[in-house]
Structures are given as C-alpha cells and as structure tokens.
Tab-separated table of C-alpha atoms and ligand atoms in Angstrom:
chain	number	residue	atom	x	y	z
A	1416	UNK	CA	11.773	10.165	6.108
A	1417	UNK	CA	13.591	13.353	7.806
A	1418	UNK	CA	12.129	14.613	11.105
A	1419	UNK	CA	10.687	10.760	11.830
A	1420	UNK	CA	9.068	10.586	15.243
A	1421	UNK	CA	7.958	7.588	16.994
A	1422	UNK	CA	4.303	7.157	16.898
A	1423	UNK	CA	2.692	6.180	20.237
A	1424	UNK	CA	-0.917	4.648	19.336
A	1425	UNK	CA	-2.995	4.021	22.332
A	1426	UNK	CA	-5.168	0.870	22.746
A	1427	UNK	CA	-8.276	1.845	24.950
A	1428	UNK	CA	-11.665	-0.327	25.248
A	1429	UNK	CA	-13.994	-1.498	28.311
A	1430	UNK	CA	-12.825	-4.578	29.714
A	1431	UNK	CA	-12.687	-7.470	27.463
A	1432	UNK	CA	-13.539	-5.920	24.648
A	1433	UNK	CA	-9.955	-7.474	23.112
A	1434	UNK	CA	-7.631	-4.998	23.925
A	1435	UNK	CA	-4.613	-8.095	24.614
A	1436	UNK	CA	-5.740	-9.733	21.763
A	1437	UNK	CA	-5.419	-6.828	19.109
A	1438	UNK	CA	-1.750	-6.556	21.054
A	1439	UNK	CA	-0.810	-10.096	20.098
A	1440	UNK	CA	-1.910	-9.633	17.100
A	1441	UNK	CA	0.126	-6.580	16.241
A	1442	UNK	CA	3.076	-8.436	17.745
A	1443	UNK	CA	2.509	-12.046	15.601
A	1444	UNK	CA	2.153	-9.737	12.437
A	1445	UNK	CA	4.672	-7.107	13.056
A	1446	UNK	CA	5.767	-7.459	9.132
A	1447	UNK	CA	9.243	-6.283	10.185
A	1448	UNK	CA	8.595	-3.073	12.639
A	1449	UNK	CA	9.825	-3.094	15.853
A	1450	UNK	CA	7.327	-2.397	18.565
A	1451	UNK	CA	7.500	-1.056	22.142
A	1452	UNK	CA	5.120	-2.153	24.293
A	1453	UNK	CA	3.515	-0.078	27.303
A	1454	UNK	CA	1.138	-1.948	29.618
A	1455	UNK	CA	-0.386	-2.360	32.809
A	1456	UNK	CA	1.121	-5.709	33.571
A	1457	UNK	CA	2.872	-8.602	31.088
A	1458	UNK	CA	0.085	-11.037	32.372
A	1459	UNK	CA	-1.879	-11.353	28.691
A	1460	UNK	CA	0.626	-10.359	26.399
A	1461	UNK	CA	2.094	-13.413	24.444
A	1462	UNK	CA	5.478	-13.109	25.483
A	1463	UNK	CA	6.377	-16.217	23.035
A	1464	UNK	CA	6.010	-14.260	20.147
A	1465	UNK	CA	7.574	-11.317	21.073
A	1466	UNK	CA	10.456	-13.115	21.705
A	1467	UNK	CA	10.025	-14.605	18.206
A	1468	UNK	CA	10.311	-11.484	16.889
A	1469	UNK	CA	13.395	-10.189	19.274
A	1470	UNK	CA	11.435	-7.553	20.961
A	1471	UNK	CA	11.152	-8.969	24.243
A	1472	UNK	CA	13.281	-6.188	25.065
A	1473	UNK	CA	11.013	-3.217	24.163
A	1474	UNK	CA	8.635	-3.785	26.664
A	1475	UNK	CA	8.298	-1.407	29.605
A	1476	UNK	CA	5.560	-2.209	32.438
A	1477	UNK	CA	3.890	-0.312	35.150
A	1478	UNK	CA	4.267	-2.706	37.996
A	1479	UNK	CA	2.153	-0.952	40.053
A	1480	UNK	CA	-0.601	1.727	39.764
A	1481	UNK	CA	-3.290	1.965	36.596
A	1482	UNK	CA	-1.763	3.629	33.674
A	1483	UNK	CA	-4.889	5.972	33.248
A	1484	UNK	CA	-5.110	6.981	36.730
A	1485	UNK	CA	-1.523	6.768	38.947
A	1486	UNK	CA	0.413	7.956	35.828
A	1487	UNK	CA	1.076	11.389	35.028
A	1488	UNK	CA	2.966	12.969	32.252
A	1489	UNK	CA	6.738	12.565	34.255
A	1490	UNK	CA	5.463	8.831	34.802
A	1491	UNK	CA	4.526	8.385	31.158
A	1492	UNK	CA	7.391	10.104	29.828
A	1493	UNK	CA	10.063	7.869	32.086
A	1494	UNK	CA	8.369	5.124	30.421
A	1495	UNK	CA	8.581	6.374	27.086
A	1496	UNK	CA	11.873	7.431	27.406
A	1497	UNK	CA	13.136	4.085	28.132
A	1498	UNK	CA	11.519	3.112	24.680
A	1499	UNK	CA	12.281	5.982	22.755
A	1500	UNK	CA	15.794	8.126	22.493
A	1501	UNK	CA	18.284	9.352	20.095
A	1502	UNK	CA	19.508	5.281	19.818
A	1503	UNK	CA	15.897	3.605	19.442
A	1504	UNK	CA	15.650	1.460	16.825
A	1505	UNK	CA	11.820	1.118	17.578
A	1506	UNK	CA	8.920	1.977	15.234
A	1507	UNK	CA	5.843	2.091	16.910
A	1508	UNK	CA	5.043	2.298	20.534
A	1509	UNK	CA	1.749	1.238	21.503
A	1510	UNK	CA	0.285	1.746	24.632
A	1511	UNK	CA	-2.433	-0.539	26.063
A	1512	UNK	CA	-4.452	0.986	28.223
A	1513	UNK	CA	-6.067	-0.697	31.139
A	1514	UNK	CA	-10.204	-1.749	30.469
A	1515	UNK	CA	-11.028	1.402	32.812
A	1516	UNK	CA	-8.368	3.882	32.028
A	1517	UNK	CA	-10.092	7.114	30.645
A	1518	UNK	CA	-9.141	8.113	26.803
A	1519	UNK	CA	-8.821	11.252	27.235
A	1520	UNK	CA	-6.396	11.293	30.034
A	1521	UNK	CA	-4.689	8.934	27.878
A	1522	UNK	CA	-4.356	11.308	25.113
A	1523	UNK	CA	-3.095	14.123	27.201
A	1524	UNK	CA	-0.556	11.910	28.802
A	1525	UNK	CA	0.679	10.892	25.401
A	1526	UNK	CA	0.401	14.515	23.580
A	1527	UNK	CA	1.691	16.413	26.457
A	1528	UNK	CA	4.831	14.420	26.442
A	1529	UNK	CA	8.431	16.319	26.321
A	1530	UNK	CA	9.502	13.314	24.229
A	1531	UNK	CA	11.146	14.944	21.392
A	1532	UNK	CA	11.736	11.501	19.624
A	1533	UNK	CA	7.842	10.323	19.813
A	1534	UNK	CA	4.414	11.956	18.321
A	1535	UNK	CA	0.618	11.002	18.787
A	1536	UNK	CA	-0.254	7.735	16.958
A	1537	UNK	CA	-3.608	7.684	17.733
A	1538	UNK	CA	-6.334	6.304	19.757
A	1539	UNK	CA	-7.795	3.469	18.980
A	1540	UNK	CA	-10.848	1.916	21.042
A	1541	UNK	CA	-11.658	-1.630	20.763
A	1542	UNK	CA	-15.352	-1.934	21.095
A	1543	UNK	CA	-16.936	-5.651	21.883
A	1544	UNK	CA	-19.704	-5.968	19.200
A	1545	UNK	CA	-21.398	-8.787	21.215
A	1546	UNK	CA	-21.828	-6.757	24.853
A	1547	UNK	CA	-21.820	-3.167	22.849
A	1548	UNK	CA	-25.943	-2.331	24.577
A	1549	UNK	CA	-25.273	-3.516	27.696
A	1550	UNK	CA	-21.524	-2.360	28.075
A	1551	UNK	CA	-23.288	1.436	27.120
A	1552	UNK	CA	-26.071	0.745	29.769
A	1553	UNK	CA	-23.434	-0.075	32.114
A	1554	UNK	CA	-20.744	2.956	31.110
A	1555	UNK	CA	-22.850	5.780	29.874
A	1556	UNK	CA	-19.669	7.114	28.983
A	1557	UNK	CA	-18.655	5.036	26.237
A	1558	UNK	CA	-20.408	7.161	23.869
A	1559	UNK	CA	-17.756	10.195	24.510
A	1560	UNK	CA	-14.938	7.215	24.441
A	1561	UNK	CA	-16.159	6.197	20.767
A	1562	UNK	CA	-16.461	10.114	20.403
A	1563	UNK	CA	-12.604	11.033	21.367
A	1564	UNK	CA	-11.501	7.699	18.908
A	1565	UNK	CA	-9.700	8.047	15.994
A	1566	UNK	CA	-10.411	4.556	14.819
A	1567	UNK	CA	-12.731	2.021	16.010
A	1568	UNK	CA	-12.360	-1.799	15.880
A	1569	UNK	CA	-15.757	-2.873	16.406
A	1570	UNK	CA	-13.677	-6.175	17.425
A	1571	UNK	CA	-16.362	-9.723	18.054
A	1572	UNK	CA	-18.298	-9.338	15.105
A	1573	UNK	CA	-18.586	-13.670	14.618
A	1574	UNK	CA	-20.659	-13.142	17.697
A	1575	UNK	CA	-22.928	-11.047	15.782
A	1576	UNK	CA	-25.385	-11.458	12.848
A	1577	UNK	CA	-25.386	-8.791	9.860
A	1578	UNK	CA	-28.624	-6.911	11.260
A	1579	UNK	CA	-26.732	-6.386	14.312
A	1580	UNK	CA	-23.688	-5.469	12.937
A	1581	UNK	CA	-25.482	-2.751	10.353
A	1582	UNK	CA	-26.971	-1.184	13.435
A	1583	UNK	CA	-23.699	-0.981	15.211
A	1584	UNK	CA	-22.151	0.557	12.471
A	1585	UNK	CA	-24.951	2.896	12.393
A	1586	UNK	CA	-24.640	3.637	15.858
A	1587	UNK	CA	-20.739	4.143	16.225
A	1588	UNK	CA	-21.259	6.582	12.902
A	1589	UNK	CA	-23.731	8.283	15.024
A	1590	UNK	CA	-21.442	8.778	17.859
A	1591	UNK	CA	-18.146	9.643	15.050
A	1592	UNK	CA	-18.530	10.462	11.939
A	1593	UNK	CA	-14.923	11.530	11.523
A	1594	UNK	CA	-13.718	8.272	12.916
A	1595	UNK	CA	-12.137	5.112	10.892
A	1596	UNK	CA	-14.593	2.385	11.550
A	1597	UNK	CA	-13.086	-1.404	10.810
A	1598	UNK	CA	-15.052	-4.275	11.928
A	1599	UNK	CA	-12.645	-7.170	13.122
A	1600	UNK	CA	-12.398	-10.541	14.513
A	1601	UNK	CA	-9.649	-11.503	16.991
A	1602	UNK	CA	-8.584	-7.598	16.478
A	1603	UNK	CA	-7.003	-8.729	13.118
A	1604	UNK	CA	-6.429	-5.857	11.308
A	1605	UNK	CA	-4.091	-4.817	9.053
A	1606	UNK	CA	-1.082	-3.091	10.935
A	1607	UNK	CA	-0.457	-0.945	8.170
A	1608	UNK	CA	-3.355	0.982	8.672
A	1609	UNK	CA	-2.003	2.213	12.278
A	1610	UNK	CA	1.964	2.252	11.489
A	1611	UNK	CA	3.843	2.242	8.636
A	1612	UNK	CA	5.839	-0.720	7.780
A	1613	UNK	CA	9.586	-0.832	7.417
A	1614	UNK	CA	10.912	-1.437	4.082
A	1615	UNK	CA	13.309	-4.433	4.160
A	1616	UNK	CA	15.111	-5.795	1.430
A	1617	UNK	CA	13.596	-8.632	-0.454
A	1618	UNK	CA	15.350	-11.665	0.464
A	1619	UNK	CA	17.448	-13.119	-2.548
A	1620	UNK	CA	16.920	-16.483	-3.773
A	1621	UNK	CA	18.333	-18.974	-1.553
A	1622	UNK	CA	18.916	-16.385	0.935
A	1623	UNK	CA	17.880	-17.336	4.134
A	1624	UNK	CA	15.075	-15.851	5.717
A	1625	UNK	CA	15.185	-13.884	9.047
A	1626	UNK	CA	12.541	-14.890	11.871
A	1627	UNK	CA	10.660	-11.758	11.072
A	1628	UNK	CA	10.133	-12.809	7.521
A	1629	UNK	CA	9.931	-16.409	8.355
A	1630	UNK	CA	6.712	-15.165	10.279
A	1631	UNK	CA	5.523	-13.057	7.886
A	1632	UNK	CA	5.266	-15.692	5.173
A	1633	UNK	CA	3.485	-18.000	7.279
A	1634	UNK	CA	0.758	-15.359	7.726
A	1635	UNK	CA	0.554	-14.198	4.315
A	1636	UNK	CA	-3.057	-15.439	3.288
A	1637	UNK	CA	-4.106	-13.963	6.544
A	1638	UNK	CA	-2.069	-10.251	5.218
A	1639	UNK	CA	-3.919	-10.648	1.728
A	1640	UNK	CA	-7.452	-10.643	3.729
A	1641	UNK	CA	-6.493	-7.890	6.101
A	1642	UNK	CA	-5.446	-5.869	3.699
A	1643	UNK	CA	-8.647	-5.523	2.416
A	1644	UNK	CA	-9.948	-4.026	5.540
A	1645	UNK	CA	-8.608	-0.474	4.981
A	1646	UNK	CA	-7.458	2.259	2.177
A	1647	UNK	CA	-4.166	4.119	1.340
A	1648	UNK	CA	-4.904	6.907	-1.420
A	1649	UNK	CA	-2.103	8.454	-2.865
A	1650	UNK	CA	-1.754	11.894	-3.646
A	1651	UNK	CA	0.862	13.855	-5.890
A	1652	UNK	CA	0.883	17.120	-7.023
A	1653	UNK	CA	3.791	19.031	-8.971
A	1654	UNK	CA	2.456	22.111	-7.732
A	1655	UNK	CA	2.769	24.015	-4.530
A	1656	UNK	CA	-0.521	23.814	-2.718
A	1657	UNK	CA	-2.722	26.652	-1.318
A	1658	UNK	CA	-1.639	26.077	2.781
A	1659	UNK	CA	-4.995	27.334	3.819
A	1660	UNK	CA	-6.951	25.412	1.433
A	1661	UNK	CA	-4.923	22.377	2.644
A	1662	UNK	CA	-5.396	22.983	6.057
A	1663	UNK	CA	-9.060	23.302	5.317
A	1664	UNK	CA	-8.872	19.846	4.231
A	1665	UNK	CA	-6.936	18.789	7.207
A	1666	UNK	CA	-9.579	20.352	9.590
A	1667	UNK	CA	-12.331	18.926	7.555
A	1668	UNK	CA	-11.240	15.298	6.590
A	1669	UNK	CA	-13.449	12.737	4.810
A	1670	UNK	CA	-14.928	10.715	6.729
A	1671	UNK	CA	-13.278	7.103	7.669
A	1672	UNK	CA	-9.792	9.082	7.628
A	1673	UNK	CA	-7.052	7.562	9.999
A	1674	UNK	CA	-3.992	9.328	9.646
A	1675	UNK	CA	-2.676	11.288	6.457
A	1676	UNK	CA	1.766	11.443	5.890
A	1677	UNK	CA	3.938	13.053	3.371
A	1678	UNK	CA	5.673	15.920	2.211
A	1679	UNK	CA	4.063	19.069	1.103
A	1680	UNK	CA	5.327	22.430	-0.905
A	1681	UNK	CA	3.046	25.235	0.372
A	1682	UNK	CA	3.406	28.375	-1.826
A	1683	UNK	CA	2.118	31.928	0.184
A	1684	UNK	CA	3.252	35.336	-0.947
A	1685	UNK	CA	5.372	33.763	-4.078
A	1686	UNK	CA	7.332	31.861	-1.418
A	1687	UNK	CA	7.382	27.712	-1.173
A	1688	UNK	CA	8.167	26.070	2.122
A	1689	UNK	CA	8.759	22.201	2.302
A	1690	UNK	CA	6.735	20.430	5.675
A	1691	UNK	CA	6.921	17.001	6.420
A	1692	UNK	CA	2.877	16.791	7.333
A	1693	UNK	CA	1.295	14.185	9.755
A	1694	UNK	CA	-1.875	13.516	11.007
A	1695	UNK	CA	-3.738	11.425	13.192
A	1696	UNK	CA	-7.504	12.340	13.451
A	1697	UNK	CA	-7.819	15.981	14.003
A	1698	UNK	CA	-4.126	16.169	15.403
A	1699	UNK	CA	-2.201	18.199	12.928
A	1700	UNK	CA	1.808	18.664	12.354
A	1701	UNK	CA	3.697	20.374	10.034
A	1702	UNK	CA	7.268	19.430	10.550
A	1703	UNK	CA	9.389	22.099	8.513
A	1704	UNK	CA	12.293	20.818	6.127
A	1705	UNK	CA	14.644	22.620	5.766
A	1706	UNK	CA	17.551	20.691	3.950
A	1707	UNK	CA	16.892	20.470	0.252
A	1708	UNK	CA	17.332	17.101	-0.856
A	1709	UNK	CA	15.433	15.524	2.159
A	1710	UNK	CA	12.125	16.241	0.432
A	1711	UNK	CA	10.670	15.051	-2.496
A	1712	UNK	CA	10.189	17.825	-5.229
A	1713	UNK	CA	6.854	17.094	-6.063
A	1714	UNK	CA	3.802	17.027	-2.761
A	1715	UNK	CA	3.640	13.598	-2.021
A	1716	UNK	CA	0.736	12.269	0.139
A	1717	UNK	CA	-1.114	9.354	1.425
A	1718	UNK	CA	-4.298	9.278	3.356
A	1719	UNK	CA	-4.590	5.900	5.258
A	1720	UNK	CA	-8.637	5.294	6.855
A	1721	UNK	CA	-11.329	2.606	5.897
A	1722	UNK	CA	-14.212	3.075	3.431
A	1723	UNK	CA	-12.545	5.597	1.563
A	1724	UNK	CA	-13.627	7.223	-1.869
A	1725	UNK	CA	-10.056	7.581	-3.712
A	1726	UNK	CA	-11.247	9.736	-6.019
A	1727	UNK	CA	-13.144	12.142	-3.961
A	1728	UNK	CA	-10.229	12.301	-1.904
A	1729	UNK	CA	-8.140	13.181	-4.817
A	1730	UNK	CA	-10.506	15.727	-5.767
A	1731	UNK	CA	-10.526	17.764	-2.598
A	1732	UNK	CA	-6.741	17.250	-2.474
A	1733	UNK	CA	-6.562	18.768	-6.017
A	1734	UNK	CA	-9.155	21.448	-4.894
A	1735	UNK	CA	-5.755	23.075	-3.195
A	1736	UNK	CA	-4.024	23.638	-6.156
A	1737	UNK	CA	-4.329	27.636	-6.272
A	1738	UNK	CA	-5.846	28.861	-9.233
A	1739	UNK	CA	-4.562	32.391	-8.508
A	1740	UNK	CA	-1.587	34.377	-6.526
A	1741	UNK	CA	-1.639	33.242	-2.445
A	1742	UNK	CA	-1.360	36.151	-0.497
A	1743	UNK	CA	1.550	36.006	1.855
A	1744	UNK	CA	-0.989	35.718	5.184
A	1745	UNK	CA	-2.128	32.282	4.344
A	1746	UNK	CA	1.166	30.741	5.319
A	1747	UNK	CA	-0.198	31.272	8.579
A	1748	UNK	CA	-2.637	28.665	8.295
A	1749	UNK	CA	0.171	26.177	8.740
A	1750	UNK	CA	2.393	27.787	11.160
A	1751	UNK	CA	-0.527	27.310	13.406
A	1752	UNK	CA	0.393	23.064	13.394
A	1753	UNK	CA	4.077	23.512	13.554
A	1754	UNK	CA	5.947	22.759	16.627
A	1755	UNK	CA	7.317	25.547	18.246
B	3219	LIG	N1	-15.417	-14.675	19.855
B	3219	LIG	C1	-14.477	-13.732	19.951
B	3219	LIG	N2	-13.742	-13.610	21.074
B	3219	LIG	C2	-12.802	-12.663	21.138
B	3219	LIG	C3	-12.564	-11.758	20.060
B	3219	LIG	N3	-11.593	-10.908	20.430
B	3219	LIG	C4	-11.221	-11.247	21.677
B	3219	LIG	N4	-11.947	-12.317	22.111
B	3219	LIG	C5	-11.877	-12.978	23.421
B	3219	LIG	O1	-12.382	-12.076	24.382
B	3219	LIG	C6	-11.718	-12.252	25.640
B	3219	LIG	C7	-11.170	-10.915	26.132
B	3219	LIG	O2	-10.167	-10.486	25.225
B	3219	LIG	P1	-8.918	-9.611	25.700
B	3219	LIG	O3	-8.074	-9.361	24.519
B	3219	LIG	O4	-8.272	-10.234	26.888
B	3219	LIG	O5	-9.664	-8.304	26.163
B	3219	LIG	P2	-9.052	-7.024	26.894
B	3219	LIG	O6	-9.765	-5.852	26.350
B	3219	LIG	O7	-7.570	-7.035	26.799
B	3219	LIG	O8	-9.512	-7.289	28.376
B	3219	LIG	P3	-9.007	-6.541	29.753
B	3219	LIG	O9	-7.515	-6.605	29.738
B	3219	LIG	O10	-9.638	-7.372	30.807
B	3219	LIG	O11	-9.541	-5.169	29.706
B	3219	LIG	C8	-10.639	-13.278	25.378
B	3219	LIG	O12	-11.124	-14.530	25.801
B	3219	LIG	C9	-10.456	-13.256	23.857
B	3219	LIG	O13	-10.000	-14.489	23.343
B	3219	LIG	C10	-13.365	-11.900	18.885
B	3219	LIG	O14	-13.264	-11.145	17.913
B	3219	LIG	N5	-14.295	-12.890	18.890
C-alpha cells in the first residue's frame, strides 16, 4: 500500500508474565516479515532463530539504562532510526519493554516520535494468568496497564482451570472493554493479528524453498490453530462513506477490535477524498492519497480483533453509507486524524 509506515507494537507486562517468550515466538513464526527488534538487553531473545530467519541484523539494544525510564523520545527515536529509514526493508518493529517499564510512557515515546517512516502498532500487555491476583495485590497499577492496552494476551492459561480463566476474562473485560482479549499459551498467537504479513510468491513446484518458508511449513499445524484465535472482517463498499458517521465508528469500535486498515472514499459537500485509514485502538490516521491509481476505487476495509461479530461489524460499517446529501462541514471529522 501507498503511504506504508512501519508499525512499532510495544510488548509491556509485569515481570515474567512472557514478554521474551511472545518475542521468540513472533520471531520462529515470522511467516515472511522482517522484524526489528528493540530491547532492554539480547539476554532472552533466541538469537538462533533470528539468525534463521536473517534478521540478526535488525536488532538494536539499549546497553544500558531501562527503556521505560532512561529513554526519552531523542533516545527512542536514535533507536528507531537505526531500524527504520527511507532504505528499511523491515515490517514490523516491536519493542519489548522491560517487566517494570510504564505503558504509558511507552506509548508517548513511541507516538511522539519524529520518525516519518514508523506509526503506532500498538500496545500489547502480556498478562500471567497463573500470578494475575497476586501480581494486582502487588502492582495496584496493573489495572490502568490492562486499561491503556490495546490487546491483551492473558498468556499461562495451562496453569489455569476454566473457572479461573472465565473469571479472568471477566475481570480484564471489566478493566477494557474496548480491548482485544486472546488467551494464549507460550504467547502463541497468531502474528497476523498484530502485523500484516508480506505477500510472497508461492514457491513453484520443485522450486526450492527459502529458510523463511522452510520455517513456515514446519509450523503450519501450529498456524492452522492460531489462526483460530482472532478475526479479520472485510468490508467493501462502492460508495463513498459519510466521514463523520465513519469516524463515529472509529471512536466507538466494537468491542475486541485490534486495529482496522484500508482505503476509504469519504464524500462531504459533493466532494470524494481517498485516505489510506489506520487504526490501532483508539489511535486514528487518515493518510490522504492523492495519486489516483494508488487507491482502490471501491472502500476497502478490514477490521482485525478477537471475538468479533462479522456481521454486526458489517452492519455498522454499512450504517455510513449516507442516505442523503453530506454537508461540506463533515469532512472535518476526518481532517481531525490526518497528519499535519
Ligand atoms: N507454563 C507456562 N509457562 C510460560 C508461559 N509463557 C511463558 N512461560 C514461562 O514463564 C517464564 C517467564 O517468561 P518470559 O518470557 O521470560 O517472561 P518476561 O515477561 O519476558 O520476563 P521479564 O523479562 O523478566 O520481565 C519462562 O520460564 C517461560 O518459559 C505459558 O504460557 N505457560
């Protein structure tokens, strides 16, 4: 797509909670996307595998210091500039934060940045199922870090029984009921529900196939179950939407709701404009395109969470079609997300 920017997803949780683990994870199951790394120190991550996958190089470390704490937005941006520039051939950064860095700093450090080739990915906070009560006894404020998510891996859940895990789920709904909830073991998720995944070729028969694929394949039965864990609902509509209506939407997502992409025709005043529309959470951006030809000519969404409804989705989506003339004013709506 036109306009692409790097998404930088932040891994946050209390100690142990499997922060590392989701990492490796990500990095064993890559499916073909290049990922930078951004950590505290190498010490956990499996450096095997990334060099497996030829990434060893998009790692950048802070050798010394805590990256919620030391770092400010200079320190994060010399770090993300090392990963991401007008030659990066990176598709995902993903930041782990350390077990006490504090989300919210996190998300400033990441949304404040004057990185024009990166955007917010998201935060995602790995919660340990099995030491959830006494980790909130502990850290009162977990409850606002659950709060600020926009998806939690309520990661441990073989150390749990199904009573235990209801009333967690019950609990972290309580805490975010925007949030995308996935309940995981070994942080094995599906890393299409946080990214989007490269299309590559399909190898021809006899070809042979790169490491990449090579690991892919081996994992597949693992893919097939993970992909079960979350929801992509696509959205199409021939006609221009209503942008306030849409924004409404946008402001007001359904719950479970990770991160919505695509391109939109927004008609105000008898006048359509083109955006290339992303969102994480409740961070909104409407990229403007401005070269016919690099859009679609039909809206084309897809909303990416867990536990979604795909037809009440489509229904609110289609609730934006206007029924009657847009008055020229509701264009604003949108130019409040664009980048200035
Ligand atoms: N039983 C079980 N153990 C897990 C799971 N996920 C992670 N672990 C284990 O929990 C321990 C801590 O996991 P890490 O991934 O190192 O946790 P972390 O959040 O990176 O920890 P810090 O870096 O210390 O903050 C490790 O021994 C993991 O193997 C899980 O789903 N189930």
């Amino acid at each position: 797509m036109a306009n692409e920017r790097i998404p930088v997803v932040i891994v946050a949780g209390f100690l142990g909670s499997g922060k590392t683990t989701l990492l490796n994870h990500l990095l064993r199951n890559n499916r073909g996307a290049r990922i930078g790394v951004i950590v505290n120190d190498f010490g956990a991550v499996n450096i095997d595998s990334m060099m497996v996958a030829g990434q060893v190089d998009s790692m950048v470390s802070l050798s010394n210091g805590c990256l919620c704490c030391a770092v400010d937005v200079a320190d994060m941006d010399a770090m993300l500039d090392r990963l991401a520039h007008r030659a990066s051939d990176i598709d995902v950064i993903v930041v782990e934060a350390s077990g006490l860095a504090e989300p919210r700093n996190m998300i400033r450090l990441v949304v404040g940045s004057g990185n024009e080739y990166v955007g917010y990915g998201g935060l995602v906070l790995v919660v340990d199922g099995a030491g959830f009560g006494g980790t909130r006894e502990r850290h009162p404020e977990l409850d606002q870090h659950v709060a600020l998510a926009d998806l939690v891996l309520l990661n441990k859940t073989d150390r749990i029984d199904g009573d235990v895990h209801d009333e967690l789920l019950e609990t972290l709904c309580r805490l975010n009921d925007r949030a995308a909830i996935v309940s995981t073991v070994h942080g094995r998720i599906d890393p299409a529900l946080l990214f989007d995944i490269p299309e590559r070729p399909e190898p021809q028969p006899g070809e042979q196939l790169s490491l990449d694929q090579l690991l892919y394949e081996e994992h597949d039965g693992e893919h097939t179950h993970l992909h079960d864990g979350y929801d992509a609902v696509d959205f199409d509509s021939p006609v221009p939407l209503h942008p306030r209506a849409l924004v409404g939407f946008l402001e007001d997502q359904p719950a479970g709701v990770f991160r919505i992409k695509g391109y939109v025709h927004v008609v105000a005043g008898g006048r359509t404009r083109t955006y290339l529309l992303h969102t994480v959470g409740d961070h909104i951006r409407f990229d403007p395109v401005r070269r016919t030809g690099d859009a679609p000519a039909t809206t084309r969404l897809v909303v990416i969470g867990a536990d979604l409804d795909p037809d009440a989705v489509r229904a609110r989506l289609a609730a934006c079609v206007p029924t009657e003339p847009v008055p020229a004013d509701a264009m604003l709506a949108v130019h409040r997300f664009t980048p200035r």
